[in-house]
PDB file of C-alpha atoms in Angstrom:
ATOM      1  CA  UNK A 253      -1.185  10.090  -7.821  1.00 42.00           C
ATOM      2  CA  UNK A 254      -2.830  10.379  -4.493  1.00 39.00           C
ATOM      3  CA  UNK A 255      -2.144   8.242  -1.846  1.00 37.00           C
ATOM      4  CA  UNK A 256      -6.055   8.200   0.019  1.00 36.00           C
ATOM      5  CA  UNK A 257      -4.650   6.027   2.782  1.00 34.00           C
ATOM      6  CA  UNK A 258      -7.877   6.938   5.054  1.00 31.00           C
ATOM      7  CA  UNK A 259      -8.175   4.748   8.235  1.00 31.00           C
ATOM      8  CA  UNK A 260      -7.026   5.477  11.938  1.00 31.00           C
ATOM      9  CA  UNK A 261      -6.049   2.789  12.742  1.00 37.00           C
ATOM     10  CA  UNK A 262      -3.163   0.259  11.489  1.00 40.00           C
ATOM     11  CA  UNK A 263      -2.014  -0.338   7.918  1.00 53.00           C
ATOM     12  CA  UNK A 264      -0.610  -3.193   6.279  1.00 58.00           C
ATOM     13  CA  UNK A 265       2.979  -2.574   5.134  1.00 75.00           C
ATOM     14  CA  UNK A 266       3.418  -4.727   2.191  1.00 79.00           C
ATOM     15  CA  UNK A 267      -0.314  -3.928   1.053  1.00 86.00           C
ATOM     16  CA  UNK A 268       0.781  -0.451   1.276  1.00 89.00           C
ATOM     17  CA  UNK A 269       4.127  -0.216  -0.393  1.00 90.00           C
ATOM     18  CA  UNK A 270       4.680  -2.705  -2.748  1.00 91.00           C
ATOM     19  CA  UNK A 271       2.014  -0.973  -5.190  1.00 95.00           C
ATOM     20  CA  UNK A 272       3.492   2.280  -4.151  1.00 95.00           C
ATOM     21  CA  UNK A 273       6.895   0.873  -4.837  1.00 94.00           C
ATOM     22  CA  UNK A 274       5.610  -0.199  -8.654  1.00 96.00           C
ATOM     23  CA  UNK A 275       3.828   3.191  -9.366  1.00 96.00           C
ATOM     24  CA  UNK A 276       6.575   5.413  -8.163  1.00 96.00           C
ATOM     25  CA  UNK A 277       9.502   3.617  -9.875  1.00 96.00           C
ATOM     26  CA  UNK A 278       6.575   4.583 -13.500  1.00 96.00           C
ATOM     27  CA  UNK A 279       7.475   7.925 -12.140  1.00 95.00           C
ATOM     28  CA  UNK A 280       4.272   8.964 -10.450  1.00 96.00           C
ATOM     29  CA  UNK A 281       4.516  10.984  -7.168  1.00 95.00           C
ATOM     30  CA  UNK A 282       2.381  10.147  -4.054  1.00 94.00           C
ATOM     31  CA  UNK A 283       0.250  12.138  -1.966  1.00 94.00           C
ATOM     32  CA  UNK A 284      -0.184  10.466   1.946  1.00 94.00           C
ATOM     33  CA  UNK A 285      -3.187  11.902   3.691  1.00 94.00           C
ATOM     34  CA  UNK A 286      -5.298  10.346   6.331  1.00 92.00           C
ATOM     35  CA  UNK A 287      -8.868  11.203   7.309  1.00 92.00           C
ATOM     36  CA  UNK A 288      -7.244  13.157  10.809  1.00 91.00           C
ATOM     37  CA  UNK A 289      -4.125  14.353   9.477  1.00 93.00           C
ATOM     38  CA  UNK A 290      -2.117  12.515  12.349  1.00 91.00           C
ATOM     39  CA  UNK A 291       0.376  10.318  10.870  1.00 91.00           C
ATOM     40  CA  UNK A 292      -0.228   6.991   9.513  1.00 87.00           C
ATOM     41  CA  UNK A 293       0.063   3.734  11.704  1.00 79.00           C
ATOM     42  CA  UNK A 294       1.542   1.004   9.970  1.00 75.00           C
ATOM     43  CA  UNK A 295       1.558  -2.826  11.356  1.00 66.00           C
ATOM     44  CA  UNK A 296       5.041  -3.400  11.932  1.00 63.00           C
ATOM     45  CA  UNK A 297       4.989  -7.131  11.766  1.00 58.00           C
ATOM     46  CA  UNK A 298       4.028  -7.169   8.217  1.00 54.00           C
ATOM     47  CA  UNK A 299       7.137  -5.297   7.080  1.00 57.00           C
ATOM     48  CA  UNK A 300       8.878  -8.022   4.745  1.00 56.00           C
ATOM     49  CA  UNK A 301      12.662  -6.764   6.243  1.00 61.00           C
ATOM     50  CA  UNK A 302      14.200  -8.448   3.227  1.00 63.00           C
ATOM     51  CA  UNK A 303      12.935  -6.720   0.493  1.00 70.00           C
ATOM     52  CA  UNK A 304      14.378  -3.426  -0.358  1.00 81.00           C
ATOM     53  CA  UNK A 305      11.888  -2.812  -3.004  1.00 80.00           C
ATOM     54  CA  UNK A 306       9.780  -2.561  -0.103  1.00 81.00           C
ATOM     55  CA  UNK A 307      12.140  -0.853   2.238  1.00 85.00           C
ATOM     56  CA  UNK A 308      13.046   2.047   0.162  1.00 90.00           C
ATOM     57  CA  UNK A 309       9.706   2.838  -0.738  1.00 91.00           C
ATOM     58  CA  UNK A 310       9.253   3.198   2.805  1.00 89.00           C
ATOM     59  CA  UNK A 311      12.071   5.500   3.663  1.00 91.00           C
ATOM     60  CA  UNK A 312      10.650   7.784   0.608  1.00 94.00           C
ATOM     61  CA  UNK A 313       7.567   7.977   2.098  1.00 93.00           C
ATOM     62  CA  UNK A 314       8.517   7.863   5.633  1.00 92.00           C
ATOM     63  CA  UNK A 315       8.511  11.967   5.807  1.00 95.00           C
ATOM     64  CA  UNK A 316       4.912  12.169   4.407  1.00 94.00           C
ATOM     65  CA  UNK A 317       3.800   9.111   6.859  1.00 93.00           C
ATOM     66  CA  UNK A 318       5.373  11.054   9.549  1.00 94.00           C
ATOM     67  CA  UNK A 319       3.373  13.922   8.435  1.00 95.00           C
ATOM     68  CA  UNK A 320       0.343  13.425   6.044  1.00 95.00           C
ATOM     69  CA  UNK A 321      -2.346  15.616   4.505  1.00 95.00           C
ATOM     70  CA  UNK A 322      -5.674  16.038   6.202  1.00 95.00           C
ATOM     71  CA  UNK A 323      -7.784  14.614   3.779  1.00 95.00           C
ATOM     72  CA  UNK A 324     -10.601  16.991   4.241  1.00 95.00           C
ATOM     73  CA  UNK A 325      -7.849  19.538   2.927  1.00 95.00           C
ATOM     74  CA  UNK A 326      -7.109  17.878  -0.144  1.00 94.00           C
ATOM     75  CA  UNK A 327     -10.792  17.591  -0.767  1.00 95.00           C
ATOM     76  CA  UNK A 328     -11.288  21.206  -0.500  1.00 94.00           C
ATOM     77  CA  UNK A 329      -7.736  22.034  -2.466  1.00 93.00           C
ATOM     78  CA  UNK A 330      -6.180  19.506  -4.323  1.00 92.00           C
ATOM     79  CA  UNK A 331      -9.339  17.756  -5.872  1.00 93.00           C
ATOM     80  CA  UNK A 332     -11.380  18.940  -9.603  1.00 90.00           C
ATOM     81  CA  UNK A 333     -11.290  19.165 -12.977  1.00 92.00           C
ATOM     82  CA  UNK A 334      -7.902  20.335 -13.029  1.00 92.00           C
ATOM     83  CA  UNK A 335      -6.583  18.135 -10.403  1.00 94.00           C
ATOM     84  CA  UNK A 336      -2.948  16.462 -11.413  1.00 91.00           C
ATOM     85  CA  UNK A 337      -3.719  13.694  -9.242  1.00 94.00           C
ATOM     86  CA  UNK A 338      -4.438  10.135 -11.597  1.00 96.00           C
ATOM     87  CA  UNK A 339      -5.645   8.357  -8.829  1.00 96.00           C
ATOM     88  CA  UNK A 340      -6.659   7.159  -5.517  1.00 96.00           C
ATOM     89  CA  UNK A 341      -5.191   3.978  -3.875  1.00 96.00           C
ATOM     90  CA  UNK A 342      -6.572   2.958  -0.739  1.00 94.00           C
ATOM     91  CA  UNK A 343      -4.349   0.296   0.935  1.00 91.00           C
ATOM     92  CA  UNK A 344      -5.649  -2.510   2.990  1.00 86.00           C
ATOM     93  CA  UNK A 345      -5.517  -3.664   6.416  1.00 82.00           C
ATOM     94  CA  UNK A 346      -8.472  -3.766   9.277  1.00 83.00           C
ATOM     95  CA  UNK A 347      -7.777  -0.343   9.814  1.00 80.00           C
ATOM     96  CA  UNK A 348      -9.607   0.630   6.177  1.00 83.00           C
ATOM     97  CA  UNK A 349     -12.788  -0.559   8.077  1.00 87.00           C
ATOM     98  CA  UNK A 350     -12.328   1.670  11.141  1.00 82.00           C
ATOM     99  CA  UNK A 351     -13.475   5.366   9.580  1.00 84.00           C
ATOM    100  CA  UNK A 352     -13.278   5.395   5.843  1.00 88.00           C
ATOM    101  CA  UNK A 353     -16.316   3.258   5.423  1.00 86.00           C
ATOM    102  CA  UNK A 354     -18.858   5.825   6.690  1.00 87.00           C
ATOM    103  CA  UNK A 355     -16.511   9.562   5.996  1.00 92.00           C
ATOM    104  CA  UNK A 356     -17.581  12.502   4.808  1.00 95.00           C
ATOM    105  CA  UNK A 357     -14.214  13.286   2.797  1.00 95.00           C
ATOM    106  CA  UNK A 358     -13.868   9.414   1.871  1.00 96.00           C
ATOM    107  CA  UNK A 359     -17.425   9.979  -0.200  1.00 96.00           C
ATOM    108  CA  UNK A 360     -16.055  12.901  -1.707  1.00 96.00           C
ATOM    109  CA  UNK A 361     -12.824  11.741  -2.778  1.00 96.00           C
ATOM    110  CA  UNK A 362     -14.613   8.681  -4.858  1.00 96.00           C
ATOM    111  CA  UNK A 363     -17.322  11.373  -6.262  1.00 96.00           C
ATOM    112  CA  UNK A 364     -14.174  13.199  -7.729  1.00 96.00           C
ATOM    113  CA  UNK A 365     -12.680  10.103  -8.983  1.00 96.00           C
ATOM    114  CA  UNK A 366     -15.296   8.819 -11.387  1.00 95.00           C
ATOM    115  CA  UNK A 367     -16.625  12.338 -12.485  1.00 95.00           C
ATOM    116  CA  UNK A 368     -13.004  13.177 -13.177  1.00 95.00           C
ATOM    117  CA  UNK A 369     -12.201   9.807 -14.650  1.00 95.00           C
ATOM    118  CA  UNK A 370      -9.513   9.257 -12.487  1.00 96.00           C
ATOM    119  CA  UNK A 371      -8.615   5.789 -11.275  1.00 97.00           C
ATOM    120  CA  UNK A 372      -9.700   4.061  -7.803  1.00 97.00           C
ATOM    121  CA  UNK A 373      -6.919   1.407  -6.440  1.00 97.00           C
ATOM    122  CA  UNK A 374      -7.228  -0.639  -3.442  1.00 97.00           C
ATOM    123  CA  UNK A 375      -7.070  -4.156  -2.225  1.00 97.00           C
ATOM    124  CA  UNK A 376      -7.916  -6.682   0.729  1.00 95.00           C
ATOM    125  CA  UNK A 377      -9.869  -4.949   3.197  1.00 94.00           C
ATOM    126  CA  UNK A 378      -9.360  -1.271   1.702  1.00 95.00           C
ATOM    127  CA  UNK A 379     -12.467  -1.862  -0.619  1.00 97.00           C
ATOM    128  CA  UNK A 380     -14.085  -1.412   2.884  1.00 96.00           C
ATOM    129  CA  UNK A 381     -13.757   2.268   2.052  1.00 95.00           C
ATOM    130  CA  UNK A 382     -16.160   2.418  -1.426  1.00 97.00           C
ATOM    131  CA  UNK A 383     -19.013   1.561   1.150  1.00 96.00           C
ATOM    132  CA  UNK A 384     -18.986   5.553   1.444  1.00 95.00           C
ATOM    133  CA  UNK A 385     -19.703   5.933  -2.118  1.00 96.00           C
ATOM    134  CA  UNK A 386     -23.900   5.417  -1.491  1.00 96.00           C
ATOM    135  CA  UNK A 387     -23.646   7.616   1.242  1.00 93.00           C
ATOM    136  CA  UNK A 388     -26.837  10.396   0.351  1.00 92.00           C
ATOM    137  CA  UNK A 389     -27.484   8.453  -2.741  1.00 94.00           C
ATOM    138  CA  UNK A 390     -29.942   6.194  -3.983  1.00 94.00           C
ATOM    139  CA  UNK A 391     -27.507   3.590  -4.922  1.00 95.00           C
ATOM    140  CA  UNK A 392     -23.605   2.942  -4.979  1.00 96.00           C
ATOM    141  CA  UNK A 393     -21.449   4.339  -7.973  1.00 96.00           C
ATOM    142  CA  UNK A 394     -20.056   1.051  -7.950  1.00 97.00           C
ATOM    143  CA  UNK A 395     -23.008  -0.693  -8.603  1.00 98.00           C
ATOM    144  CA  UNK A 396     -22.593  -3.131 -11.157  1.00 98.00           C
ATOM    145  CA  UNK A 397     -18.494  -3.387 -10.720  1.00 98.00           C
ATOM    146  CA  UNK A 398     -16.895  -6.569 -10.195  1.00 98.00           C
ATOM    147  CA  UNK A 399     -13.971  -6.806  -7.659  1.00 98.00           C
ATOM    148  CA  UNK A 400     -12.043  -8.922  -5.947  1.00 98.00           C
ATOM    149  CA  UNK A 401     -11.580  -8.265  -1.658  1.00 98.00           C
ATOM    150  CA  UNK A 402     -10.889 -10.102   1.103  1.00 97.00           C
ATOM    151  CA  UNK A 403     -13.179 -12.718   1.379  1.00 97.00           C
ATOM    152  CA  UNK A 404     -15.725 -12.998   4.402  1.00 97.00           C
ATOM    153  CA  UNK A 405     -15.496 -16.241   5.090  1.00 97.00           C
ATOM    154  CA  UNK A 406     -12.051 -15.908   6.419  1.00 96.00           C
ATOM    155  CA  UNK A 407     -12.442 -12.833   8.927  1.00 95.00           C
ATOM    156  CA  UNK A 408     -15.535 -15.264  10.313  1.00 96.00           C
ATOM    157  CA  UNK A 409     -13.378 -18.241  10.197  1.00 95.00           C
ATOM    158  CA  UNK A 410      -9.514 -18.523  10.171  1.00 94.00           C
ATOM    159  CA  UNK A 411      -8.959 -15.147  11.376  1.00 91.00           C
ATOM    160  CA  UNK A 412     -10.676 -15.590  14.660  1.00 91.00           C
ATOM    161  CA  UNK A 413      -9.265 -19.235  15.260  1.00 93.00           C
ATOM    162  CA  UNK A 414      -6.219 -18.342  14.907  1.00 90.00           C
ATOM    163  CA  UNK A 415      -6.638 -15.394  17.280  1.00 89.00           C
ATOM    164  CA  UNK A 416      -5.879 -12.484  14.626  1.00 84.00           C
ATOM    165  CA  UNK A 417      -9.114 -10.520  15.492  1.00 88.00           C
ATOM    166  CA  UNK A 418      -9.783 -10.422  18.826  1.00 88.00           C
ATOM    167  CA  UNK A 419     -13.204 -11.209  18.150  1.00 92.00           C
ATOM    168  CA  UNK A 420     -16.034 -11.025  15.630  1.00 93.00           C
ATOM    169  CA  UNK A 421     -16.441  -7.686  13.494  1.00 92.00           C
ATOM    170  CA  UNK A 422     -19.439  -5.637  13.650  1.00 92.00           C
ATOM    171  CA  UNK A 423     -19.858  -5.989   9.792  1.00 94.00           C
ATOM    172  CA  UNK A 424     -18.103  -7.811   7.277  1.00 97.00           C
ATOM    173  CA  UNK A 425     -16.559  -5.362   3.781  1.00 97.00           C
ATOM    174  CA  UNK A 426     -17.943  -8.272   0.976  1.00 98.00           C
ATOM    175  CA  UNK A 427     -21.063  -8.557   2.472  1.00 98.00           C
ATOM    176  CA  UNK A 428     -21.718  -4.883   2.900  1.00 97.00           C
ATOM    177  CA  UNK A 429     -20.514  -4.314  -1.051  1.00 98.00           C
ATOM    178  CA  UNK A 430     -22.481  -7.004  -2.257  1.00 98.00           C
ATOM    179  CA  UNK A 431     -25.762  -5.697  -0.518  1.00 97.00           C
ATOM    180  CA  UNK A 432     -24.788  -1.991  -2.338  1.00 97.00           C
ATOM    181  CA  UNK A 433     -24.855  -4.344  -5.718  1.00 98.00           C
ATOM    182  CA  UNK A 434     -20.759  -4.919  -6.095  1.00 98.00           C
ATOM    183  CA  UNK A 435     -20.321  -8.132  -7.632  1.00 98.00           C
ATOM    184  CA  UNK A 436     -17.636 -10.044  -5.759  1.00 98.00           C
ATOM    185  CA  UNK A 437     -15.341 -12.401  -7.579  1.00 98.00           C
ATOM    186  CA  UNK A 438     -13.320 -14.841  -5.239  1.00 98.00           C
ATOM    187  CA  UNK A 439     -13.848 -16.445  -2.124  1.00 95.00           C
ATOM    188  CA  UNK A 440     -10.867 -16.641  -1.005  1.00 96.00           C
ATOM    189  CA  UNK A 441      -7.541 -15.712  -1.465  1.00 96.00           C
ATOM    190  CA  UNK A 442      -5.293 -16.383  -4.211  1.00 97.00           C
ATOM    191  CA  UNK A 443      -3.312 -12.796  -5.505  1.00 97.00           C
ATOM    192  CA  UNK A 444      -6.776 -12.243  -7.568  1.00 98.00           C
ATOM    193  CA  UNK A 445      -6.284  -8.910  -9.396  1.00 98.00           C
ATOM    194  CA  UNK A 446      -9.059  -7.019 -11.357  1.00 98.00           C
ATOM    195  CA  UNK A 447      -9.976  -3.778 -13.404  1.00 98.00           C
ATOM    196  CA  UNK A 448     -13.315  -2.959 -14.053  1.00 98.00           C
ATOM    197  CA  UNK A 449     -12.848   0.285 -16.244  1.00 97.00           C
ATOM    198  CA  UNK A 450     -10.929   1.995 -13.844  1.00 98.00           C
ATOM    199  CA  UNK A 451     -11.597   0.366 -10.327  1.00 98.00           C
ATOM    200  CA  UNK A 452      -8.399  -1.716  -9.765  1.00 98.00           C
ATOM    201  CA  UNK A 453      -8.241  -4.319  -7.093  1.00 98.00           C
ATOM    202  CA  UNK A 454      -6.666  -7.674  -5.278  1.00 98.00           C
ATOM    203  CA  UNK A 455      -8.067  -9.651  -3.076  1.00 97.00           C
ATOM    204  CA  UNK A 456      -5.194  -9.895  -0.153  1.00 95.00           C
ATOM    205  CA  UNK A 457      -1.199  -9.144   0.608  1.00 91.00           C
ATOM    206  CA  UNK A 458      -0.796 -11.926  -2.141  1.00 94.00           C
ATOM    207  CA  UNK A 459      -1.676  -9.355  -4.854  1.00 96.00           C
ATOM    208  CA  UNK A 460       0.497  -6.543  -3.815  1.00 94.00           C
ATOM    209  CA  UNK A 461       2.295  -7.187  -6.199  1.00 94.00           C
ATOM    210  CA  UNK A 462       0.428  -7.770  -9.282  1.00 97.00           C
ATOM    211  CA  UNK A 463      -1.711  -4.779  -8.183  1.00 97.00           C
ATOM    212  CA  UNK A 464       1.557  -2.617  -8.242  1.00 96.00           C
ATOM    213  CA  UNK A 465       1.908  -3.543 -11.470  1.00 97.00           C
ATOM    214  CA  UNK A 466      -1.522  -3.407 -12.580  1.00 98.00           C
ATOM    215  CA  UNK A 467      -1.841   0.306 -11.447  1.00 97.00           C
ATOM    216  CA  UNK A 468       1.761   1.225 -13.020  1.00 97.00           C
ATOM    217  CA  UNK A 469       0.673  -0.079 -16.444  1.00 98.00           C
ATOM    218  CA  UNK A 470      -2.610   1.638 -16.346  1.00 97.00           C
ATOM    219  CA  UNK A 471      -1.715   5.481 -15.066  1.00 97.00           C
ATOM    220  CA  UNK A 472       1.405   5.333 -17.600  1.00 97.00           C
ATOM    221  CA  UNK A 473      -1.241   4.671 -20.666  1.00 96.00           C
ATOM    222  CA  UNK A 474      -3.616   7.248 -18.885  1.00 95.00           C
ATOM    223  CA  UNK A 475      -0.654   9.818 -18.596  1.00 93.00           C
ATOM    224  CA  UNK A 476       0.642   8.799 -22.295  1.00 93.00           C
ATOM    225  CA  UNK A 477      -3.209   9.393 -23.497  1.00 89.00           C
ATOM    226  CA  UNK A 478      -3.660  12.513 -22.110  1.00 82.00           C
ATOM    227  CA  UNK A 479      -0.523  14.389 -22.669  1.00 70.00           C
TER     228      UNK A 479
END
């Protein structure tokens, strides 16, 4: 399991842990690397303080968050044929939109995961990051997948009257995936969860959860099928 968490800039916590939480109680081990190798910021205000699922997941982790991977490294080390790693998950928050989307190492990781059949996991705006999958191609891998993301018409509406963006983004994630011909399936958010052979996503912090479980089910039956 490999934890692609690839931004430089702020995570959300629950988006984060909660399907970390699911897929490491199934007994899979995690991987934290960001696209610098300085450690990962979180957003502190979306830690749910009540929920130990949540909390303990964090202190596992907190070590490797202190401390993560250069992903460039595990590129060049940890990724191939022979790789042990099931998947990638790339959590959500703005952040995913601030790097990811136009990386190097980002377009390399999700070459490896296809060709390898390994599984890509992400939700909210962390889809931002498969953007980097057409980079010096003709077309998108993910062509032709269906997801579910956070929807547009919220980071152009809610999210800037309310005063949660500072101001308007430079370029929205659904619009840029639709335009690389990734069919998008909600408009707005409801906990939406979705596999399309082995792209896994949710459309917002409401599907932590179900996304958790979602990726649990599907890397034990991948582990169970392959030995």
């Amino acid at each position: 399991m490999s934890d692609a968490e690839c931004g430089v800039s702020f995570a959300h916590r629950a988006e984060m842990l909660l399907p970390l939480h699911h897929m490491m109680e199934a007994g899979f081990g995690v991987d934290v690397a960001t696209l610098s190798g300085n450690p990962v910021k979180l957003e502190l205000w979306a830690m749910p303080q009540e929920d130990q699922a949540v909390r303990t997941t964090y202190e596992a982790l907190k070590p490797q968050l202190k401390q993560p991977l250069k992903l460039s490294e595990v590129v060049a080390g940890r990724l191939g044929p022979d790789s042990d790693h099931l998947a990638v998950f790339i959590p959500g928050g703005h952040g995913a939109m601030t790097g990811p989307a136009d990386s190097e190492e980002v377009t390399e990781t999700l070459d490896w995961a296809p060709a390898e059949d390994r599984f890509v996991i992400t939700l909210c705006h962390g889809p931002a990051a498969l953007i980097s999958a057409a980079r010096g191609k003709e077309s998108s891998p993910f062509a032709g997948y269906a997801i579910s993301v956070f929807p547009d018409a919220l980071d152009t509406g809610a999210n800037l009257e309310i005063g949660y963006l500072p101001g308007p983004l430079p370029w929205l994630v659904a619009d840029r995936l639709s335009r690389q011909g990734v069919t998008i399936l909600n408009s707005d958010i409801t906990g939406l969860t979705h596999q399309d052979r082995k792209l896994l996503t949710g459309d917002s912090p409401l599907a932590a959860n179900a996304l958790g479980l979602l990726a649990a089910d599907a890397l034990v039956e991948a582990a169970a099928a392959t030995g």
